[in-house]
Coordinates of C-alpha atoms and ligand atoms in Angstrom, one line a residue:
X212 CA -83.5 41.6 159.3
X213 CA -80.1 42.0 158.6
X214 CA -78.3 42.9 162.2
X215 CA -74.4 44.5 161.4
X216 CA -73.4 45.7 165.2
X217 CA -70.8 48.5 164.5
X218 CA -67.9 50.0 166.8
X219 CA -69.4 53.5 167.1
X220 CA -71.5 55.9 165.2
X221 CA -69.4 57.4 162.6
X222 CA -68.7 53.8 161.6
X223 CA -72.3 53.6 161.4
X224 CA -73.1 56.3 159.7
X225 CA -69.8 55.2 157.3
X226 CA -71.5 51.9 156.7
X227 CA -74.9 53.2 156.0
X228 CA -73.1 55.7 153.4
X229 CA -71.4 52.9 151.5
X230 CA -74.6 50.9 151.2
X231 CA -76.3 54.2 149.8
X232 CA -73.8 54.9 147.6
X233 CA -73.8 51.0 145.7
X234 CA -77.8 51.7 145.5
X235 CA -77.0 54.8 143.9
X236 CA -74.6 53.1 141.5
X237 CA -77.1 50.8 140.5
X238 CA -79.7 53.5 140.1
X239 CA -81.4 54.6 143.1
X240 CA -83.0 58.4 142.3
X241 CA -85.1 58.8 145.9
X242 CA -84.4 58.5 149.4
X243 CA -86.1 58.6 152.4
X244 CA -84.6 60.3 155.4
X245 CA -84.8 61.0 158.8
X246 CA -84.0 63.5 161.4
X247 CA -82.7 63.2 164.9
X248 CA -79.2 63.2 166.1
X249 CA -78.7 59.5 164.8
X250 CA -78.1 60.2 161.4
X251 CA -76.0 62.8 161.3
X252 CA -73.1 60.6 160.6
X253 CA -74.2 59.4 157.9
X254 CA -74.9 63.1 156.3
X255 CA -71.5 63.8 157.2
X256 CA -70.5 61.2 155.4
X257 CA -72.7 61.9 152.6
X258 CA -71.4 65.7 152.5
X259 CA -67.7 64.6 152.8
X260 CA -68.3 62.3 150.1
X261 CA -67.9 63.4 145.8
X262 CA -71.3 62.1 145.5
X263 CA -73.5 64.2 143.7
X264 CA -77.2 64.0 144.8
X265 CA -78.5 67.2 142.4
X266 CA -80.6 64.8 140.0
X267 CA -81.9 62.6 143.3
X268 CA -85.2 63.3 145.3
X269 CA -85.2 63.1 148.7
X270 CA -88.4 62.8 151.5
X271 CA -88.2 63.1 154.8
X272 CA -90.7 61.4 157.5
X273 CA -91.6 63.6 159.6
X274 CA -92.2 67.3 161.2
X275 CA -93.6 68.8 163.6
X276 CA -97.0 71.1 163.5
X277 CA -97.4 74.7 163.8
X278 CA -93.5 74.9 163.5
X279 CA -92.1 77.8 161.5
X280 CA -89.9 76.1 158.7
X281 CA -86.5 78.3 159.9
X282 CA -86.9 78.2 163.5
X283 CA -84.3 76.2 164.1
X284 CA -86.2 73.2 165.7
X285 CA -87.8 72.8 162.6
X286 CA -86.9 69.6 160.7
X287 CA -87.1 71.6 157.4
X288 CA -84.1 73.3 159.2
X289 CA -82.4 70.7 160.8
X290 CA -82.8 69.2 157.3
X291 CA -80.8 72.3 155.7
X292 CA -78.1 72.8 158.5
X293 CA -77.3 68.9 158.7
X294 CA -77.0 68.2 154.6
X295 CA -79.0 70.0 151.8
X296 CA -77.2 73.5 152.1
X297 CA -74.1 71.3 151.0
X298 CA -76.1 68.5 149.4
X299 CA -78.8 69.9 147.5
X300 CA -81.2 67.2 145.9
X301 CA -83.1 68.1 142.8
X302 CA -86.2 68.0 144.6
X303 CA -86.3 67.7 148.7
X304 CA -89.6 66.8 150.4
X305 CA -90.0 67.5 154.3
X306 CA -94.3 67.1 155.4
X307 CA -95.7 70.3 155.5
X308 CA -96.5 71.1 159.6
X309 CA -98.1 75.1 159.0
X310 CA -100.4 73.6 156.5
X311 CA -104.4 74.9 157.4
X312 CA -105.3 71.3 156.8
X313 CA -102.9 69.0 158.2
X314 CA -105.1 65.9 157.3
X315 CA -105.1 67.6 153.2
X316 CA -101.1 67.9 153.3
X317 CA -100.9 63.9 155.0
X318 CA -102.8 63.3 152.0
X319 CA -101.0 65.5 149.4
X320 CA -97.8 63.8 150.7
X321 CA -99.0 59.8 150.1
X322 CA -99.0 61.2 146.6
X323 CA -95.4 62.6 146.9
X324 CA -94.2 59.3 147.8
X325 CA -96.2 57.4 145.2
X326 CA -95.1 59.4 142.6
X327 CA -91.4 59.0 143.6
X328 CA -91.2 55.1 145.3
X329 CA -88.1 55.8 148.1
X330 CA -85.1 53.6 147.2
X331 CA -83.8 53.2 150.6
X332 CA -85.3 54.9 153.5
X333 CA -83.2 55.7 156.5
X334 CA -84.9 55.5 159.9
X335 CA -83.5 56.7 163.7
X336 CA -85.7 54.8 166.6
X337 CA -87.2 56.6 169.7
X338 CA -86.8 54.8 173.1
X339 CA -89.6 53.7 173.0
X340 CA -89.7 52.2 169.8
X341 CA -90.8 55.1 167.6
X342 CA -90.5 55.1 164.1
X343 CA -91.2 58.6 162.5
X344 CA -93.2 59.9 165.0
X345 CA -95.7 56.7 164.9
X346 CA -95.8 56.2 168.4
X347 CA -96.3 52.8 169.9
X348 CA -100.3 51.8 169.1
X349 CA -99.6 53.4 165.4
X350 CA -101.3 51.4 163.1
X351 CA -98.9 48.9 161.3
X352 CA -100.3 49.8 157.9
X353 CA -101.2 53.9 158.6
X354 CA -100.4 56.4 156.2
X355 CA -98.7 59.6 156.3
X356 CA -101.1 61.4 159.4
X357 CA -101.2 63.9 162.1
X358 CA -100.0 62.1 166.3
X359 CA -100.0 63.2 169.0
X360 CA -96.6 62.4 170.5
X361 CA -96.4 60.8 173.6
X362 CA -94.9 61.9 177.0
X363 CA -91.9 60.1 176.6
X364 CA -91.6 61.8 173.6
X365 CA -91.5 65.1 174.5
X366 CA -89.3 64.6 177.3
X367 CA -86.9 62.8 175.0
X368 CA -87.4 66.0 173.0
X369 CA -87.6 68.9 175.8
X370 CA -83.5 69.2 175.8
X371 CA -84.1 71.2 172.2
X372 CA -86.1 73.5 174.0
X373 CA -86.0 76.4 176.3
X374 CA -89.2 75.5 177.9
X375 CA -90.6 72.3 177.9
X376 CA -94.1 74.1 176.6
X377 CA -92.2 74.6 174.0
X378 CA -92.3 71.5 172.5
X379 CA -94.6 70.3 169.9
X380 CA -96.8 68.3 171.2
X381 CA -98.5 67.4 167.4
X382 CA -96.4 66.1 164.6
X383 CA -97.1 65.2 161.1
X384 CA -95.5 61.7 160.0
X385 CA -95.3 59.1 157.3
X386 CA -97.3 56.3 158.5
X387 CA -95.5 52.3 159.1
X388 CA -97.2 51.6 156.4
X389 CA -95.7 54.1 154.0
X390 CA -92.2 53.7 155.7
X391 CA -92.6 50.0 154.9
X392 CA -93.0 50.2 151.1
X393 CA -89.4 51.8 150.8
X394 CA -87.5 48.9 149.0
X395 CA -84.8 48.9 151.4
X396 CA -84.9 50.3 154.6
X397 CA -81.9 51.0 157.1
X398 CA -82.6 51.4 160.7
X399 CA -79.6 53.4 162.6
X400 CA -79.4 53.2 167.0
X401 CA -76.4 54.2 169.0
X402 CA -76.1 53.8 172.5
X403 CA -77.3 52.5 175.5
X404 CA -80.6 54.2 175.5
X405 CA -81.5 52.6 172.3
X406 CA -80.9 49.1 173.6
X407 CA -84.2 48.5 175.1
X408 CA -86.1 49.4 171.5
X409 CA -83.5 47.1 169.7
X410 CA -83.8 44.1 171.7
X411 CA -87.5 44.4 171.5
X412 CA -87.5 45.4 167.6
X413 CA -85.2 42.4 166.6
X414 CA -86.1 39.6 169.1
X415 CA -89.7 40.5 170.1
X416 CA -93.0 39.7 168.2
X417 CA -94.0 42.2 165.7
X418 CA -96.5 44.8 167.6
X419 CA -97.9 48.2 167.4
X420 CA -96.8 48.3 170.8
X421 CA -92.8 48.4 169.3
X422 CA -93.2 50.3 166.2
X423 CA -89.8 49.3 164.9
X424 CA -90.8 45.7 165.4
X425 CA -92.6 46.0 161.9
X426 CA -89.5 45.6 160.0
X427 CA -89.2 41.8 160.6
X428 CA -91.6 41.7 158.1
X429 CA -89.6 43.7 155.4
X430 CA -87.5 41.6 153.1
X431 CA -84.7 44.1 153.1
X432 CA -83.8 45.8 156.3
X433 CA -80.8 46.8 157.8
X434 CA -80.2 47.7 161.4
X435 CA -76.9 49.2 162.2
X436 CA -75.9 49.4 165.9
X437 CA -73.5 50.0 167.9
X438 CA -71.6 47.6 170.6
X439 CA -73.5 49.8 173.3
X440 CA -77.6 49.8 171.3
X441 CA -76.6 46.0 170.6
X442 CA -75.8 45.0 174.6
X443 CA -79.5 43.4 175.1
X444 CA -79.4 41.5 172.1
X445 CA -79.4 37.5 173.4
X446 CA -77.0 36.8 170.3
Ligands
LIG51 N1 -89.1 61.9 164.8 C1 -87.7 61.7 165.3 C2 -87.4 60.3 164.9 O1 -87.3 60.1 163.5 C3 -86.0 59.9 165.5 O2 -85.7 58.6 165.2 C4 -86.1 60.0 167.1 C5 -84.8 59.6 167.8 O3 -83.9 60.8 167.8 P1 -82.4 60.6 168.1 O4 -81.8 60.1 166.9 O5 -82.0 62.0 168.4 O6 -82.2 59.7 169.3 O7 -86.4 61.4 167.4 C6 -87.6 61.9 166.8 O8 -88.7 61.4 167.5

């Protein structure tokens, strides 16, 4: 794991740009993105950049079930509002959450991603660890799925809500396993929240328990963190 402690989240999301764009250059055609307020410096970035991302494909981890695509907690909106209404991508992939048959569309996605291989896949964390929405437990090589999230989940989440019944309480996510076979994979945390999940994702053993912890095992991952994500760290 390749630790780069930043001063604040735009130079985060700068630095996660710049890395994107020399993959690019040398021929990167699919990413892998993530919602979640965390990268939204980085498609900032990405929009305020001349970058042209028309003949890329992108795919996107996670969303929640039985949301409408436009409501606006939807991350097939959140996806439009934060970069492809500016950005558009030849061919943008987000897991299908009003599908009948969540468990067909988990599988009809394992076949999106092994048609196009993701380049670099961009990952937020939850507090507790979360990767997608593979809560701690997730198994370390599951595919794309439907989970339950967990309570600390939805409380995290309940702040996008009027009501806190209102949150999804089901989502549909890429699995650790498929997040892992992204050839490069860049992690993003700001802030004191976050520290917890990065002290236990760089220094602790790898566990279901800390989903994020799987990425020791990846030869080519990136966390970017600020001063503030980075204050448990022991070095
Ligand atoms: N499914 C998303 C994750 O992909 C994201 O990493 C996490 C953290 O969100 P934030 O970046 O807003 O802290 O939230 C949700 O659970």
């Amino acid at each position: 794991m390749d630790v780069k402690i930043v001063k604040d989240k735009v130079a985060g999301g700068q630095l996660a740009f710049d890395i994107i764009k020399e993959d690019i250059t040398n021929g990167a055609k699919v990413l892998g993105l993530a919602t979640g307020s965390t990268p939204i410096t980085l498609y900032q970035a990405m929009i305020a950049s001349d970058l042209d991302f028309s003949n890329m494909t992108s795919i996107n981890l996670d969303e929640y079930v039985g949301m409408p695509f436009d409501n606006p907690q939807s991350y097939h909106q959140f996806m439009k509002d934060n970069l492809f209404n500016k950005k558009p991508f030849a061919h943008s992939y987000v897991p299908d959450g009003m599908a009948e048959d969540i468990e067909q569309a988990a599988a009809d996605y394992e076949k999106i991603i092994a048609a196009n291989p993701i380049d670099v896949q961009i990952l937020g964390i939850g507090r507790n660890g979360h990767i997608g929405f593979n809560e701690p437990g997730s198994d370390l090589e599951g595919r794309t799925h439907k989970v339950q999230l967990t309570e600390s989940t939805i409380e995290a989440n309940k702040r996008f809500f009027e009501r806190e019944e209102d949150v999804p309480r089901y989502a549909i996510s890429m699995g650790i396993g498929s997040i892992m076979q992204g050839k490069k994979i860049i992690l993003l945390a700001y802030g004191e929240d976050k520290a917890d999940a990065i002290k236990a994702t760089v220094e602790g053993p790898v566990t279901s328990h800390v989903p994020a912890s799987v990425l020791q095992n990846h030869d080519d991952a990136i966390i970017i963190i600020d001063e503030a994500a980075a204050s448990k760290l022991s070095k």
